[in-house]
Coordinates of C-alpha atoms and ligand atoms in Angstrom, one line a residue:
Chain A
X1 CA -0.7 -11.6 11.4
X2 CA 0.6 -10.7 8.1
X3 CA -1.0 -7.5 6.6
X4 CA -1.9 -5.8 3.5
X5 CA -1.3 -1.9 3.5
X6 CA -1.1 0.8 1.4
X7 CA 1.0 3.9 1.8
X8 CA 1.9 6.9 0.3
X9 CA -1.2 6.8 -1.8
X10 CA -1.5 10.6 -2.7
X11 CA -4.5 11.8 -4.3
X12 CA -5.5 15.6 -5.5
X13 CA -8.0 17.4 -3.4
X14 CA -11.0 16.5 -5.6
X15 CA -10.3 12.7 -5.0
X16 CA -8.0 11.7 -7.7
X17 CA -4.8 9.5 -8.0
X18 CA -3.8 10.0 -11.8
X19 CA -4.9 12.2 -14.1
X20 CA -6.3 11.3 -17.7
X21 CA -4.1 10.5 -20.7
X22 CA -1.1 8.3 -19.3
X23 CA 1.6 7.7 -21.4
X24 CA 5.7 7.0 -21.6
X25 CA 5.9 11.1 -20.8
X26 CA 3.5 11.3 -18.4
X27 CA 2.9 8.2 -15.8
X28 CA 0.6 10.1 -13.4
X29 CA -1.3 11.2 -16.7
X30 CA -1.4 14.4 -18.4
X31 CA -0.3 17.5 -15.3
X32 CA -0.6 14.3 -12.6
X33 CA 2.8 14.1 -11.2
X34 CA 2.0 17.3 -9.4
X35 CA 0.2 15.3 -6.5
X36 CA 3.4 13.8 -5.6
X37 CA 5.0 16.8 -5.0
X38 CA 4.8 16.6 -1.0
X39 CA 6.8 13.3 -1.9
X40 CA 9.3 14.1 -4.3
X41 CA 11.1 16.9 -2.2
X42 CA 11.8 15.1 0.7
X43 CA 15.3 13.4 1.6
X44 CA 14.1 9.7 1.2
X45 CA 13.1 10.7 -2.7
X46 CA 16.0 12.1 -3.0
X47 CA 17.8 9.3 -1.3
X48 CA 16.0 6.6 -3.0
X49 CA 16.7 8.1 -6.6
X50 CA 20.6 8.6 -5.2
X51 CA 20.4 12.1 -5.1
X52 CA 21.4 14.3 -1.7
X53 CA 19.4 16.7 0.3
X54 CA 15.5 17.1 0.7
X55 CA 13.8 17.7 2.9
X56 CA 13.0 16.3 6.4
X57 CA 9.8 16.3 8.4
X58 CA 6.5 14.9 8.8
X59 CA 6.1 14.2 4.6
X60 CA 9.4 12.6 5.3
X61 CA 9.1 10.9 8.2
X62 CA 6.2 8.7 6.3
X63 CA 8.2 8.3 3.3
X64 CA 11.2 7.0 5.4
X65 CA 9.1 4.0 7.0
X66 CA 6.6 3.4 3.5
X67 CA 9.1 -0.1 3.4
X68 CA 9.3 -0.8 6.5
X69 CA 8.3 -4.9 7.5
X70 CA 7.3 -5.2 3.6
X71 CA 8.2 -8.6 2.4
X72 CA 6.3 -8.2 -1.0
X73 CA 4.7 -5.6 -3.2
X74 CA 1.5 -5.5 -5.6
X75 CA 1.2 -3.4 -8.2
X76 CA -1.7 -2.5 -11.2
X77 CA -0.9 -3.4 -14.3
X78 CA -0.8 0.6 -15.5
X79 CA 1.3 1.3 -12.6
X80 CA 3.5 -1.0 -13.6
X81 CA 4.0 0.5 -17.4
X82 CA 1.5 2.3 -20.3
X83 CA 1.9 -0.8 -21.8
X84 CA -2.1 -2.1 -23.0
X85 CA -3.9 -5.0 -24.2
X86 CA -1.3 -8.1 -24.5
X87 CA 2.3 -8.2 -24.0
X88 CA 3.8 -7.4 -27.9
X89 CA 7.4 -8.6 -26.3
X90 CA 9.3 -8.6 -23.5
X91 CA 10.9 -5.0 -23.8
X92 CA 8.7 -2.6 -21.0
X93 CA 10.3 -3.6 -17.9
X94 CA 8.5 -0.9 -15.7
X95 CA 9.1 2.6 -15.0
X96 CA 12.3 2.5 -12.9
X97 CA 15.5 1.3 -14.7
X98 CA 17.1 -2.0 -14.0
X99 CA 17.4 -1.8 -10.5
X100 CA 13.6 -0.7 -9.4
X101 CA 13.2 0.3 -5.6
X102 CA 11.3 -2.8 -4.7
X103 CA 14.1 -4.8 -3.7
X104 CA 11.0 -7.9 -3.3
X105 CA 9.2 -10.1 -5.2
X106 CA 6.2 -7.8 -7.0
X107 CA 3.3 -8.9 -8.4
X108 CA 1.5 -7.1 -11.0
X109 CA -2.1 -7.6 -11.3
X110 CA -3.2 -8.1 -15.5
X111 CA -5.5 -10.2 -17.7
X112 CA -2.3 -10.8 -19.9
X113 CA 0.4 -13.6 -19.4
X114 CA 3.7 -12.5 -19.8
X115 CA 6.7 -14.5 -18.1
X116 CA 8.5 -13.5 -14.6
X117 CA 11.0 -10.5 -15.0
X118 CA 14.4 -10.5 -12.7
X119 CA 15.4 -7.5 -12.3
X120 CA 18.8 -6.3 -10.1
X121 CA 18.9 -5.9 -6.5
X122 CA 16.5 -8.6 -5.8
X123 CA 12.9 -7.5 -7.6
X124 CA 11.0 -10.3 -9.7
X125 CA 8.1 -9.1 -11.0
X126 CA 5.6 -11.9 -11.5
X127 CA 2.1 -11.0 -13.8
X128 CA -0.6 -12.5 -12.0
X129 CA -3.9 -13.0 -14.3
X130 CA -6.1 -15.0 -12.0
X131 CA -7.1 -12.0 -10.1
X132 CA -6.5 -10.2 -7.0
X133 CA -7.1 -12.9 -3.9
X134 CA -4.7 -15.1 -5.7
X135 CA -2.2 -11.7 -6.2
X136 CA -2.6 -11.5 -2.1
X137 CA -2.5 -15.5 -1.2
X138 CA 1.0 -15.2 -3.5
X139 CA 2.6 -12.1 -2.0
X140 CA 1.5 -12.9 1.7
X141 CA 4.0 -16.2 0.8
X142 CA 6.7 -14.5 -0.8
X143 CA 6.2 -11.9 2.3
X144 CA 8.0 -15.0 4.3
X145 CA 6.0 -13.6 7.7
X146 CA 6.0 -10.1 6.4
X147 CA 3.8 -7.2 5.5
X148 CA 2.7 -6.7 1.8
X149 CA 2.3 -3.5 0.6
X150 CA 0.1 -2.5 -2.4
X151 CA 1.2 0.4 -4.6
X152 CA -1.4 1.5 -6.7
X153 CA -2.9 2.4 -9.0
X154 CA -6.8 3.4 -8.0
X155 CA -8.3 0.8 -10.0
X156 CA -6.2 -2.0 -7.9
X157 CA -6.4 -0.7 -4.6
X158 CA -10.2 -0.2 -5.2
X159 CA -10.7 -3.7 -5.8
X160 CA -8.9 -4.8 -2.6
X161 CA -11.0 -1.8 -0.5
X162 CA -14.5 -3.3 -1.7
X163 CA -13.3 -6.9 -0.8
X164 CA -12.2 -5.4 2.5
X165 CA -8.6 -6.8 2.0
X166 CA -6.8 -4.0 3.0
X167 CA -5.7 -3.6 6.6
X168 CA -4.2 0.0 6.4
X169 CA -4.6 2.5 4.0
X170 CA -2.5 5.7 4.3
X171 CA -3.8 8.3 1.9
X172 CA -2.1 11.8 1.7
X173 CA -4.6 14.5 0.4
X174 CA -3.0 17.1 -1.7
X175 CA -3.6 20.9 -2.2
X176 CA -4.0 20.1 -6.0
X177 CA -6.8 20.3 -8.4
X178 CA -6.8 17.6 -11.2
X179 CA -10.4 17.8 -12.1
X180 CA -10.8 14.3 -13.6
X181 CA -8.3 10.9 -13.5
X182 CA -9.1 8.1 -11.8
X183 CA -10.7 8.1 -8.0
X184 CA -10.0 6.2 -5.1
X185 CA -13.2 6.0 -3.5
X186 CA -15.3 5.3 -6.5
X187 CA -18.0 2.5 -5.9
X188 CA -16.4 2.0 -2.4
X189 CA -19.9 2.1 -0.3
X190 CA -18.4 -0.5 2.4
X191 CA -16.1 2.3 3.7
X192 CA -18.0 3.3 6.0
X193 CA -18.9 0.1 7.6
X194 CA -15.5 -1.4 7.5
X195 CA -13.1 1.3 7.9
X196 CA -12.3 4.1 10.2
X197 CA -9.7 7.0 10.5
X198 CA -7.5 6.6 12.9
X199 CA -5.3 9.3 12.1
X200 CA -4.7 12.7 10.6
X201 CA -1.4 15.0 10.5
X202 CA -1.0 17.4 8.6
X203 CA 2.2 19.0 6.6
X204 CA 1.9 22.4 5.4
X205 CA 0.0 21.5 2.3
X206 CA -0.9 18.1 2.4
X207 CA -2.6 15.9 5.1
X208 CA -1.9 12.0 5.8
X209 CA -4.8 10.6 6.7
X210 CA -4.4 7.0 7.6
X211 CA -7.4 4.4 7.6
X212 CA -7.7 0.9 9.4
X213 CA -10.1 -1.8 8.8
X214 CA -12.6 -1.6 11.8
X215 CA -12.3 -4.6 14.5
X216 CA -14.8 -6.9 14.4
X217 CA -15.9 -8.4 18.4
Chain B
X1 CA -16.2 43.8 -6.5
X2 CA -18.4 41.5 -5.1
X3 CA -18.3 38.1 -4.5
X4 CA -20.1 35.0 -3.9
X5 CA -18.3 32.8 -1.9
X6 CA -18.5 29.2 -0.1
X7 CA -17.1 29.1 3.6
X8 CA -17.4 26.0 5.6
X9 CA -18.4 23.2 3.8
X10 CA -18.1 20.0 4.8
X11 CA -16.8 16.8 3.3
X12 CA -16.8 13.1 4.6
X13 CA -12.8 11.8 3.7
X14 CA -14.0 9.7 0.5
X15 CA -15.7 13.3 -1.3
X16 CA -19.7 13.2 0.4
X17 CA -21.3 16.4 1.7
X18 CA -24.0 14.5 2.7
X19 CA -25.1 11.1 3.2
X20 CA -28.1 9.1 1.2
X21 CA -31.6 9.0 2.6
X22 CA -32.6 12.6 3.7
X23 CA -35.6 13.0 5.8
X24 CA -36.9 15.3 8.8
X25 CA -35.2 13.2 11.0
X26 CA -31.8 13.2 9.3
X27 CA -31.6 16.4 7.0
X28 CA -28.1 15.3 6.2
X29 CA -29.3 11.7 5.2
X30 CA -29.0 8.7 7.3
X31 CA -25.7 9.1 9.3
X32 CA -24.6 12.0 7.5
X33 CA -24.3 14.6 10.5
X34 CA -21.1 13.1 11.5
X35 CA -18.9 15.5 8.9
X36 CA -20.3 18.4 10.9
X37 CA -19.1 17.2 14.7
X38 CA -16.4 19.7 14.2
X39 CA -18.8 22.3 13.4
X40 CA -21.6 21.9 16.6
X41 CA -18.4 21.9 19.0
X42 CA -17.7 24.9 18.4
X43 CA -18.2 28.3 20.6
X44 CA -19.9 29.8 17.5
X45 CA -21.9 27.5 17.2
X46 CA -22.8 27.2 20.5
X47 CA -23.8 30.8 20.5
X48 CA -26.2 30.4 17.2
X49 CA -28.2 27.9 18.7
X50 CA -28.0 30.0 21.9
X51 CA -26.1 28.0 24.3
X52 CA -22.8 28.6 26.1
X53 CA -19.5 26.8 25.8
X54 CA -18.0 25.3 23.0
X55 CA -14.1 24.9 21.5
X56 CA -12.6 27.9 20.2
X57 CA -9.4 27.8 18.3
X58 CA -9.3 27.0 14.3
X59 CA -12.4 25.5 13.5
X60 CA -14.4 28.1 15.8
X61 CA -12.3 30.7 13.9
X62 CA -13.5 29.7 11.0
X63 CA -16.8 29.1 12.0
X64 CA -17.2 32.7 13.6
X65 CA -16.2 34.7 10.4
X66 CA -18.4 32.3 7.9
X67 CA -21.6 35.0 8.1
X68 CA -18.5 38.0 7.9
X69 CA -19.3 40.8 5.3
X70 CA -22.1 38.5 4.0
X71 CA -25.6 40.5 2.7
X72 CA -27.0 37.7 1.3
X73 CA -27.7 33.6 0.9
X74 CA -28.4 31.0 -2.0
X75 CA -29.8 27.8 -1.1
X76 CA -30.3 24.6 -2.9
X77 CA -34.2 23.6 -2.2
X78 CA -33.3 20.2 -0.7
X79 CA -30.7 22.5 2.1
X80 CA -33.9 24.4 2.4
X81 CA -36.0 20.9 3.6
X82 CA -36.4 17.3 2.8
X83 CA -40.2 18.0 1.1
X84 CA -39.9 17.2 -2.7
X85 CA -42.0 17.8 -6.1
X86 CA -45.0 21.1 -6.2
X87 CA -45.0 22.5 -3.0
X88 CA -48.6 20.8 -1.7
X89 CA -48.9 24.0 1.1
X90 CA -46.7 26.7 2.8
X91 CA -46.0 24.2 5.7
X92 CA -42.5 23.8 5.5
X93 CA -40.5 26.8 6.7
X94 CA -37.0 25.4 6.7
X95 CA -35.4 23.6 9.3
X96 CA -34.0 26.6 11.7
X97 CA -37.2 27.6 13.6
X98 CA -38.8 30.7 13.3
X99 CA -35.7 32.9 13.5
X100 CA -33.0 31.6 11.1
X101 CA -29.4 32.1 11.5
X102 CA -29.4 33.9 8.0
X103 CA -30.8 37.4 8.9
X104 CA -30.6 38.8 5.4
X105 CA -32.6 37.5 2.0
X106 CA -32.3 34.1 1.1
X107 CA -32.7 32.8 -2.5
X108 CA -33.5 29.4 -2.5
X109 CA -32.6 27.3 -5.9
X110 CA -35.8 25.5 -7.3
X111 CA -38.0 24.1 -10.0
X112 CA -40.8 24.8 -8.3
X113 CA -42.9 28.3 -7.4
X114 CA -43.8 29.6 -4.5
X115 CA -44.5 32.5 -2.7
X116 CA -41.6 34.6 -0.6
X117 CA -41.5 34.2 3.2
X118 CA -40.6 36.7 5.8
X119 CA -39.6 35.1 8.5
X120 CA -38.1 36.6 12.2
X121 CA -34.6 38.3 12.1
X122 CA -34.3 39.3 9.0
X123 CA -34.8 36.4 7.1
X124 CA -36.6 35.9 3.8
X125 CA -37.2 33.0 1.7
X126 CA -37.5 34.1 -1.7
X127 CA -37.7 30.8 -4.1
X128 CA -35.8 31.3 -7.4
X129 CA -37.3 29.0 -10.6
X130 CA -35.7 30.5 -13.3
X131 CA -31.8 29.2 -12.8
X132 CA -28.6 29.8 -11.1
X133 CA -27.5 32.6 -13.1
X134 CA -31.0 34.6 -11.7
X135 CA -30.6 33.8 -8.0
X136 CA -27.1 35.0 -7.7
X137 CA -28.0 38.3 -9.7
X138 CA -31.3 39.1 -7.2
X139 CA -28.6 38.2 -4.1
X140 CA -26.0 40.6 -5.7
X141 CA -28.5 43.4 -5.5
X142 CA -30.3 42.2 -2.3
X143 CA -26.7 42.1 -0.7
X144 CA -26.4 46.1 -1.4
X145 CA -22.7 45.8 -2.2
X146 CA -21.6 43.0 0.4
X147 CA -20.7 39.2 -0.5
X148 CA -23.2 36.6 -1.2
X149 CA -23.0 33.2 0.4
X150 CA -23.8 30.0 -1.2
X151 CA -24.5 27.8 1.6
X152 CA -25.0 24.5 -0.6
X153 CA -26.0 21.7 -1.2
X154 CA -23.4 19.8 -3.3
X155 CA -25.8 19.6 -6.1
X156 CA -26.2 23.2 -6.6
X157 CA -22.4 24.4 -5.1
X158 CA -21.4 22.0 -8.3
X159 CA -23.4 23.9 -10.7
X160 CA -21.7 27.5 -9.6
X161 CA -18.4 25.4 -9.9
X162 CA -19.0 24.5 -13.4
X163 CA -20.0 27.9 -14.1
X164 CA -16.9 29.1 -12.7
X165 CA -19.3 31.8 -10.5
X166 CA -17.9 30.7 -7.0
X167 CA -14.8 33.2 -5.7
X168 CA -13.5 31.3 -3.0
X169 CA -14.9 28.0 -1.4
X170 CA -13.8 27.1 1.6
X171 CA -14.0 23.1 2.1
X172 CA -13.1 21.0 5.6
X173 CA -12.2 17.9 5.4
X174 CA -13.3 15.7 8.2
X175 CA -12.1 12.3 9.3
X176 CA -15.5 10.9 8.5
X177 CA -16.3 7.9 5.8
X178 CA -19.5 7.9 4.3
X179 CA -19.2 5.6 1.7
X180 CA -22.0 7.3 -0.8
X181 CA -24.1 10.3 -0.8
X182 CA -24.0 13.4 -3.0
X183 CA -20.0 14.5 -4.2
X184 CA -19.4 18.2 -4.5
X185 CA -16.3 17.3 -7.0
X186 CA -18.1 15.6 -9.4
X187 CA -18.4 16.4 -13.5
X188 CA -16.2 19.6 -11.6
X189 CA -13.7 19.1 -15.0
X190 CA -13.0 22.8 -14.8
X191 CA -11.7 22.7 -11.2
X192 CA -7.8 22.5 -12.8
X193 CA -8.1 25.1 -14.7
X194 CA -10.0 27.5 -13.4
X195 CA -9.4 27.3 -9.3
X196 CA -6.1 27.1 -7.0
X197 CA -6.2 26.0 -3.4
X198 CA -4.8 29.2 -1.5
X199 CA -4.6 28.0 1.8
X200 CA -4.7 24.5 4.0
X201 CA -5.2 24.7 7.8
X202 CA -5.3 21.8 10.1
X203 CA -7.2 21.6 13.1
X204 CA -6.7 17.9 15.0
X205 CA -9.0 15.8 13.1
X206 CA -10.0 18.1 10.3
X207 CA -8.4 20.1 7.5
X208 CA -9.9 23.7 6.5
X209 CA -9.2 24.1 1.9
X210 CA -9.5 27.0 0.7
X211 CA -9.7 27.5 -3.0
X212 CA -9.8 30.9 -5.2
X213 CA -10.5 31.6 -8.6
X214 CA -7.4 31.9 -10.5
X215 CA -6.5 35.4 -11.8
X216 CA -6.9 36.1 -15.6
X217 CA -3.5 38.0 -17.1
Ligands
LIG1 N1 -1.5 8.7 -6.4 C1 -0.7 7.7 -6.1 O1 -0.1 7.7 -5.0 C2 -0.4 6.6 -7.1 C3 0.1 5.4 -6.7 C4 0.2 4.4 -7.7 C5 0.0 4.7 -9.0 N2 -0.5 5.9 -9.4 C6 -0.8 6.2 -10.8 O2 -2.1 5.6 -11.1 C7 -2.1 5.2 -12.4 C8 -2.4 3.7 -12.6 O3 -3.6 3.5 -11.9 P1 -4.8 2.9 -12.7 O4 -6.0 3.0 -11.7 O5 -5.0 3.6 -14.0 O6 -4.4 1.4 -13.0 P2 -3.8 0.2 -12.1 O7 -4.7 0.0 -10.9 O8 -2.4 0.4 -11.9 O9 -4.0 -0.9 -13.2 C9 -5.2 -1.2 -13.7 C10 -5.0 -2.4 -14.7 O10 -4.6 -3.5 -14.0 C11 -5.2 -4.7 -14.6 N3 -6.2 -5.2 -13.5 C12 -6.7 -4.5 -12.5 N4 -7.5 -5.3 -11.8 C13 -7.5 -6.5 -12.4 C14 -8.1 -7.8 -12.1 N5 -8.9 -7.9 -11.0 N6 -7.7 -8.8 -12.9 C15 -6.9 -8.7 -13.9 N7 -6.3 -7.5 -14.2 C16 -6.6 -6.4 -13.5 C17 -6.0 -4.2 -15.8 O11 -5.1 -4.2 -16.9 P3 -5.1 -5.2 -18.1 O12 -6.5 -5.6 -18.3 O13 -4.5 -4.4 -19.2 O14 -4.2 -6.3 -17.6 C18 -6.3 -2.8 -15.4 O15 -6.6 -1.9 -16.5 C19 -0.8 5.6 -13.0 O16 -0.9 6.9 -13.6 C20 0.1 5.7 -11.8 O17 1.2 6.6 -12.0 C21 -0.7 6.9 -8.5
LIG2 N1 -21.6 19.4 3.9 C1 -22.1 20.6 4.1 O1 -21.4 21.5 4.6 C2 -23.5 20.9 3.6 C3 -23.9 22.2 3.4 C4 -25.2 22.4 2.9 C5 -26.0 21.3 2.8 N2 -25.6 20.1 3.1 C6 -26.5 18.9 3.0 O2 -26.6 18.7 1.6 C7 -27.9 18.1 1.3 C8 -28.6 18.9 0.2 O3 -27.8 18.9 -0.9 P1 -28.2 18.3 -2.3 O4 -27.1 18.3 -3.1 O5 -29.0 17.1 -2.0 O6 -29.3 19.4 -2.7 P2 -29.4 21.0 -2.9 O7 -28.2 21.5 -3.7 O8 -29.6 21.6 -1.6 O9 -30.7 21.1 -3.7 C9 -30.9 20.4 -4.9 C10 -32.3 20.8 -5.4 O10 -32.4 22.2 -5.7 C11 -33.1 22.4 -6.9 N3 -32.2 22.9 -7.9 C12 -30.8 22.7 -8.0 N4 -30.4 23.3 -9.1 C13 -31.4 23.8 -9.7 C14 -31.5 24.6 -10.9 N5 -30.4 24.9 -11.7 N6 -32.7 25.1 -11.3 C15 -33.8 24.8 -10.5 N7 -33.8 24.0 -9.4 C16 -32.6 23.6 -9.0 C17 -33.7 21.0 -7.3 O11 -34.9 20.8 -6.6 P3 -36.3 20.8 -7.2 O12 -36.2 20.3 -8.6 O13 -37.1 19.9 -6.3 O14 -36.7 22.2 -7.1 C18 -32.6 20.1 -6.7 O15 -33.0 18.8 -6.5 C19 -28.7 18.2 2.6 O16 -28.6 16.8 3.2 C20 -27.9 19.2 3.4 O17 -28.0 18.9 4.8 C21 -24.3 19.8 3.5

């Protein structure tokens, strides 16, 4: 059975993945980035970004396997750029240069029609406005047998939480304080009923927590 | 100096210190005593409600020094009891038996008057109607130079937040969903600015936050 995950979600300690105020400076929002911290010093950052060194470890350890078995990617619409309201042109072709780390077919959740983007080393992004099941039915094909994974940002992976579509969700709680930004568990009153925890581990300063959709008999 | 202070404070994975639906059957609303398993196995707490046994390590660590150079306690009225509105009688004497585990005066937060209560051990109600800014002023003197505790709930540990008045909360978060309920962070805007978390321990299946007022150059 295929699956839908998310991992490597990191969110501040009062419950927030981005902070207010995104913009071409600041894609976590104004003093967001600080929450991926944990992530940005270990050695499959670095790796991933070609740079050497990092570190190694448990923060590592889950940053090493965040690809493993994914076949296709999801992704908001503001994760994807601060791009808003329709497609002006063609020119925002995401945060991460012409050869983004997806390496799959990605498709980005929007009310707004834009065309499919190729970019190098094997990522299309595809702009899906006929919401999120479709977003899933599309990826889980691309996925040829595969895992999807769904990046972010809240207001995506929200969506897919209250529909119960998610099969994993591996959240990493941070030691910092954002105070406002956009919340994971916002309007998500099905948690309880359909998920559980079935692991913690900490790091030093942050703690993975990872959550799985409770079976049904 | 001294200072009021949070210790052990307990928060469900998605951001609830309690759950919806208090009553005298559930004083953390319906379901909500889950986030304090880590609490009741504990040797100290073992001891409080007089029994033997119980885990030590970590969380009993934490749970042992939570009543440590304390001289006195604020309340919220709805940590107090699950009775609402006027005050029909003197009924309701909290939900600890005749000897609380406070042993020193005890403000408790409300809109609504009513007579102090001396209770066994040491304990006294005194019910505070004139704000939050009164009740930690009486505890500060009542305290005689030791730390005052604010034991919750959410709605009033917020206010103190906001206020910036709280010196060092310590939160756990347990591996618990509740879905909704009351959020401690919550219109907590300030938290960035005026807080930094200090320390994070681990413990299994919980993780012990501790956050301090920052320092002022
Ligand atoms: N903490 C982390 O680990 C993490 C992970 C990923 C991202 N982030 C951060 O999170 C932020 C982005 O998250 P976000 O919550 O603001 O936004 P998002 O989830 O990335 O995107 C939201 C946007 O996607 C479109 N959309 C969402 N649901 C839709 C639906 N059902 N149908 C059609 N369109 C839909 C809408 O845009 P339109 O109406 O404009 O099309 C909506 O405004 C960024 O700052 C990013 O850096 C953090
Ligand atoms: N997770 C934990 O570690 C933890 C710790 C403590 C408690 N709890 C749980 O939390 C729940 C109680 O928390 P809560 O947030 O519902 O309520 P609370 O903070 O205990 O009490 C709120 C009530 O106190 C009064 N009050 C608050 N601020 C006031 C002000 N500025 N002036 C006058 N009165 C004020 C109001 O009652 P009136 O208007 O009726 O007077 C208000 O409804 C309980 O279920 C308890 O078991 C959990």
């Amino acid at each position: 059975m295929q699956k839908l995950v998310v991992r490597c979600f990191a969110l501040s300690l009062d419950g927030f993945s981005s902070a207010p105020g995104q913009s071409l400076e600041n894609p976590f929002g104004k003093g967001g980035l600080v929450i991926m911290d944990w992530a940005r010093q270990t050695r499959s950052f670095h790796k991933m970004i070609g740079q050497e060194g990092g570190s190694t470890g448990i923060d590592d350890d889950f940053m090493a396997k965040a690809m493993d078995n994914i076949g296709a990617n999801i992704l908001g619409r503001n994760m994807f750029g601060p791009v808003r309201g329709p497609w002006a042109d063609d020119d925002w072709k995401g945060w991460w240069g012409p050869n983004p780390p997806y390496h799959t077919q990605v498709f980005v959740v929007t009310h707004h029609a834009r065309s499919a983007l190729a970019m190098e080393g094997g990522t299309t992004f595809h702009f899906v406005n006929d919401g999120i099941e479709s977003a899933l039915q599309q990826a889980f094909v691309a996925a040829q047998g595969k895992d999807v994974r769904l990046g972010g940002g809240a207001t995506l992976v929200r969506q897919y939480l209250q529909a119960g579509l998610i099969d994993e969700l591996h959240i990493v709680i941070t030691d910092k304080l954002l105070g406002s930004g956009e919340r994971l568990f916002e309007g998500t009153d099905n948690l309880a009923r359909d998920y559980e925890c079935v692991e913690t581990v900490a790091s030093g300063t942050v703690t993975h927590v990872r959550l799985a959709k409770k079976k049904r008999d």
